[in-house]
Structure formats: structure tokens, C-alpha cells
Amino acid sequence: MNLNQQSSGAQWQTHKQLMNSMSPIVDCGVHYVDVMCQMTRSRPVRVSAIGARLTNDLRPGMYNYGQLQVTFADGSVGWYEAGWGPMMSDVAYFVKPDPKGPRTARPVTFFYNGGPGSSTVWLHMGAFGPKRILTTNDSHTPAAPYSVVANEFSLLDVTDMVFIDAPGTGFSRVAGKDRQQAFYGIDQDAYAFTDFIRQFLGRQNRWNSPKFLFGESYGTTRSALVAYQLQRQSIDLNGVMLLSQILMFDGSADGPEYNPGVNLPYSLALPTYAATAWYHRKLPGEPRDLPGLLAEVEQFATHDYATALMEGAALGAERRQATAEKLHRYTGLPVDYLLKADLRINGGTFSQQLRAGEGVTVGRLDTRFSGPSIDPLSKQASYDPQASAISSAYVAAYNEYARNDLKVAADRTFKPNAYAEQRWDFRHRPPGGDDGDAVTNVMPDLAIAMKNNPLLKVMVLGGYYDLATPYFQAKYEMGQLPIPDALRGNIEFKWFESGHMVYAREADMKPLHDSLAGFIRRNASESKP
């Protein structure tokens, strides 16, 4: 739970005036403890606090930062930071454990979305939190009022859950000199999340709990790094769950034309193009069943198509024509267009061109969705209809839940995204490497984590209609993961007939829950000698 204080500028001047008579931990503590009492429906039995003076711009004896920890009769522990001034961090939380047994006997799972620079509102309100927003299956959700219901598919039946917002998102803020450089990068971000998890385990006495990570999208990139970084601090995980995986950015269907000579993205995206064209009824001939179609396309993508792309300018006219005709069969795009594109179609182009004759763009995160093209003459999609279709519902639902149920201050602004991707440092120093070896590939990190802990289990999940992180790319990455054959049995896969946010399709909610709950139960119990 985010309960926090931070100030700068004119507000900092106001707080300095207030600190002539009262510290922030006293001023805020009364309200925070009251919220904790409401959430636990229990009474406080022990309070511990510390104060710190982080600036000399105060009267003698006054401090502008404090921590307070409250233990309740039911075993719950609330913790918060209260600080006034531009030097403050902006993070605090509240945890309510399962009242049926000791907290250390319960698994704890850390959840986060990706972006990079996204909050975790999507997993919290769409998938696993106590409450869930209802959205339409593959079209734009009507505007407010939205429907929020008790979530029967929450994972609280098998694990305690910690939803972590990336720095600068949600109700958190980053502050201080070079604050963006401190957090906005592959390695910087991973260090911040690793440090948070380590501190959480200590402050909540969860060292002996079974521990799991759940990352979605860029969150899977983060999970590979965090699993490795936690091991370096002697913290083994029981399992890692990767939803809509991307570990190797050279395989992305977003902008591969800027990396000529690397043809892998076109092959890895092709099965998703086929699934999308099948869904929108754009494939020539009689409709085929989806699993059979995808198996056929995967075979073509990794053999004849990959070979044709590798030949480049040496590819003969006859084979070029045959390849274009096969691509037409699997994508629904015109043969002439495919030839003009040199047999290479990136994700944004496919989204724009599949239904271009109707003036319709299909989604990126979930290609089942579609909407009017912003510019019918554009080569590539100008927006993502899926993101436009559901984002308002998620943000509204979480704001209402946070303020009405969790009692977060009404004057705090919730930020669903820090829009950090354009400023993100994608250079990653691989294990054992140095700055000169910087690459955007975290497969080595996950591989070393699995070698260091040969009992670590990994579950990979994805949707057939995800064009942001195609499911076939995840299969390819895991097939290329540099681990011995003896460890390949530690990886399991689960695919769904949905997109990036598998939970956006109501029919997949129960299978998703059951797959994850089974994974957690198996690997929490297997940790016992």
C-alpha cells in the first residue's frame, strides 16, 4: 500500500513552517495507523519508530524523515515512510498476511508489469488482485461507470501477493540528482527491484517463505535479471513465471528494418500474423483449425522462410515468388505487397495493412482488437486499438479502489506509466562481462540463475494474438537458452487464445489461475526436504 509524503518547491517551504512544531511522522502517523486499523479490523499491539534529520535547514531537534512499523493483534504488520523535502524517496506499503497460519508457511509472489516504465495496475486490477475490472472481450469498453467485481481468480488462495509499481509510476515518485539515470535502464531497474524485494523479505520476516517472481512483458526481462541478482545475494527462488516474454530484443517485431541483416524477427512474428489473419477471416481458402495452422506456419517460419530471408539478394526470382505466395497464404496480405516489401513485414505494418481495405487497424498488444485507422494512407499503425480499448477502465477502477478501499490520499496523482521507454538505457552488462560487452539480451542471466539453482522452475505463458511479444519468440528464446539438457525439464509452457494481457479474455481467466496456482503449489511444496 502506497502511503507516502514528498515535497519540493513551495510545498517544501510550507512543510518547513509546519516542522516548527511537528515532525512528519507524527503528523502523518495518526492517519496511517487509522487506515491500518480499518484494513486489519484489529488493534495495534506494538509500535517501533525511528527519525532522521536529513537537512540542516530545520530548527534544532527537529527531523524531517521517519519510519514507523506497527504490529497488530492478528499478526499483520504495517510499515511506512514519512518524509518532507525534495530528498525523500516516495515508497511505502502495507501487508496483510493470511490469518489462517504462520506467514512464513505461505508462498510470497512479487508481481510487476513491464513497459519499461509501467505501473502494475494491469496485473493488479485485471488479473490477480482482490478486485477485478470487467472489460469487453475484443472491442472498446464503454466509458464509465465501469464494473469492478470481487476477483474469484485471485491467486490469494495459494500465495501472498506483492504488486510493485516501477519507480516513478503509481503513487511513487523518483527524486534527487540524476534520478532518471538512477532508475531508467535495464540494469538500474533490476537493481532497484532486487533491493526492494530484499528489503521486503527482511522487514516482513519472509526469509523462509517460498518465493516466486511474476513478470509480464518487459517484466519478464526484469525477472531474468532479478532472479540472477537475488542469487548473488544468496536468495534462491522457488519459481519464476514469465507472461508475454521478451528476453532478446533483437527478436522483436518492432522496427527490425532498422537492424538490417538480422532477419529473425520476421520469422518469429509470422505465426502471430497467421493467427491474427485467421481470427479476422483474412486467410485465403477454407478456414483451418488454429493449432494445426500454427504448427504448419512455425515449420515454414524456421525452415523455408528463414532460409529465403538469409539468402537476401541472392534469392532467385522463382523462389522469391513462391515464398511471397506462401506468405500470402499465411498472412492474407497481397502477393504484390509482400514482394514490394522484400518479403519482410514488421509488426506495425502488418497491423495497418491486414484490414487496410476497410480503413481498420488491428491491435498490437492483442490483435483480436481493432479500430478505425488514424491515417488510412500510413504504412504502419499509428496507435494500438487494444490499449485504447481498455486503459481508461483500468485506471478508473484502480483509482476508485485505491482511494475508497485502501484510503490512499485523494490529492495524490496515480501515474499508470512513466513514459520512460524513449529515455531507457537498453545497454545491459551480461554476467561476467564489462561495459564493452553491453547487449540487450538477458538470456545469460536467466541461464546462470538456473545453473546456480538447478531446482529453479520456470513457467512461460503467452497468447497467440500477442504481436508485442510474439509467443513463438518466447519458444525460440527458451530453445536457445544456454542451459544443459538436464535443466530443460524445469521449463514449462502454457499458451492461450488471447493476446499480451491473457487475462483480458474472460474465458482464459480460470485456466490461467489454475495453471499458475498449480505451479506455485508444486514448487512451494517441493522445496521441503
CSV table of N, CA and C in Angstrom, one decimal, residues 102-110 159-160 200-201 204-212 235-238 524 527:
chain,number,residue,atom,x,y,z
A,102,PRO,N,0.9,-19.3,10.0
A,102,PRO,CA,2.2,-18.5,10.1
A,102,PRO,C,2.5,-18.0,8.7
A,103,ARG,N,2.9,-16.7,8.7
A,103,ARG,CA,3.2,-16.1,7.4
A,103,ARG,C,4.3,-16.8,6.6
A,104,THR,N,5.3,-17.3,7.4
A,104,THR,CA,6.4,-17.9,6.7
A,104,THR,C,6.0,-19.2,6.0
A,105,ALA,N,4.9,-19.8,6.3
A,105,ALA,CA,4.5,-21.0,5.6
A,105,ALA,C,3.8,-20.7,4.3
A,106,ARG,N,3.5,-19.5,4.1
A,106,ARG,CA,2.8,-19.1,2.8
A,106,ARG,C,3.8,-18.7,1.8
A,107,PRO,N,3.6,-19.1,0.6
A,107,PRO,CA,4.5,-18.5,-0.5
A,107,PRO,C,4.2,-17.0,-0.6
A,108,VAL,N,5.2,-16.3,-1.1
A,108,VAL,CA,5.0,-14.9,-1.4
A,108,VAL,C,5.5,-14.7,-2.9
A,109,THR,N,4.7,-14.0,-3.6
A,109,THR,CA,4.9,-13.8,-5.1
A,109,THR,C,5.0,-12.3,-5.3
A,110,PHE,N,6.0,-11.9,-6.0
A,110,PHE,CA,6.2,-10.4,-6.4
A,110,PHE,C,5.8,-10.2,-7.9
A,159,THR,N,-1.0,-17.9,-2.5
A,159,THR,CA,0.2,-17.1,-2.3
A,159,THR,C,-0.2,-15.7,-1.7
A,160,ASP,N,0.7,-15.2,-0.9
A,160,ASP,CA,0.6,-13.7,-0.6
A,160,ASP,C,1.2,-13.0,-1.8
A,200,PHE,N,12.0,-6.1,1.5
A,200,PHE,CA,10.7,-6.6,1.9
A,200,PHE,C,10.8,-7.9,2.7
A,201,LEU,N,11.7,-8.8,2.3
A,201,LEU,CA,11.8,-10.0,3.0
A,201,LEU,C,12.3,-9.8,4.4
A,204,GLN,N,9.4,-7.8,6.5
A,204,GLN,CA,8.2,-8.6,6.8
A,204,GLN,C,8.5,-10.0,7.3
A,205,ASN,N,9.8,-10.3,7.6
A,205,ASN,CA,10.2,-11.6,8.1
A,205,ASN,C,9.7,-12.7,7.2
A,206,ARG,N,10.0,-12.6,5.9
A,206,ARG,CA,9.6,-13.6,4.9
A,206,ARG,C,10.8,-14.4,4.4
A,207,TRP,N,11.9,-14.4,5.1
A,207,TRP,CA,13.1,-15.0,4.5
A,207,TRP,C,12.9,-16.5,4.3
A,208,ASN,N,12.1,-17.1,5.1
A,208,ASN,CA,11.9,-18.6,5.0
A,208,ASN,C,10.6,-19.0,4.2
A,209,SER,N,10.0,-18.0,3.5
A,209,SER,CA,8.8,-18.3,2.7
A,209,SER,C,9.2,-18.8,1.3
A,210,PRO,N,8.5,-19.7,0.7
A,210,PRO,CA,8.7,-20.0,-0.7
A,210,PRO,C,8.5,-18.7,-1.5
A,211,LYS,N,9.4,-18.4,-2.4
A,211,LYS,CA,9.5,-17.1,-3.1
A,211,LYS,C,9.3,-17.3,-4.6
A,212,PHE,N,8.5,-16.4,-5.2
A,212,PHE,CA,8.2,-16.5,-6.7
A,212,PHE,C,8.3,-15.1,-7.3
A,235,ILE,N,19.9,-15.5,-2.2
A,235,ILE,CA,18.4,-15.6,-2.1
A,235,ILE,C,17.9,-16.5,-3.3
A,236,ASP,N,17.6,-17.7,-3.0
A,236,ASP,CA,17.1,-18.6,-4.0
A,236,ASP,C,15.6,-18.4,-4.2
A,237,LEU,N,15.1,-18.6,-5.4
A,237,LEU,CA,13.7,-18.5,-5.7
A,237,LEU,C,13.2,-19.9,-6.0
A,238,ASN,N,11.9,-20.1,-5.7
A,238,ASN,CA,11.3,-21.4,-6.0
A,238,ASN,C,10.8,-21.5,-7.5
A,524,ALA,N,6.3,-24.8,-4.3
A,524,ALA,CA,6.4,-24.4,-2.9
A,524,ALA,C,6.6,-25.7,-2.0
A,527,SER,N,10.0,-27.6,-2.2
A,527,SER,CA,11.2,-27.1,-1.5
A,527,SER,C,11.5,-27.7,-0.2
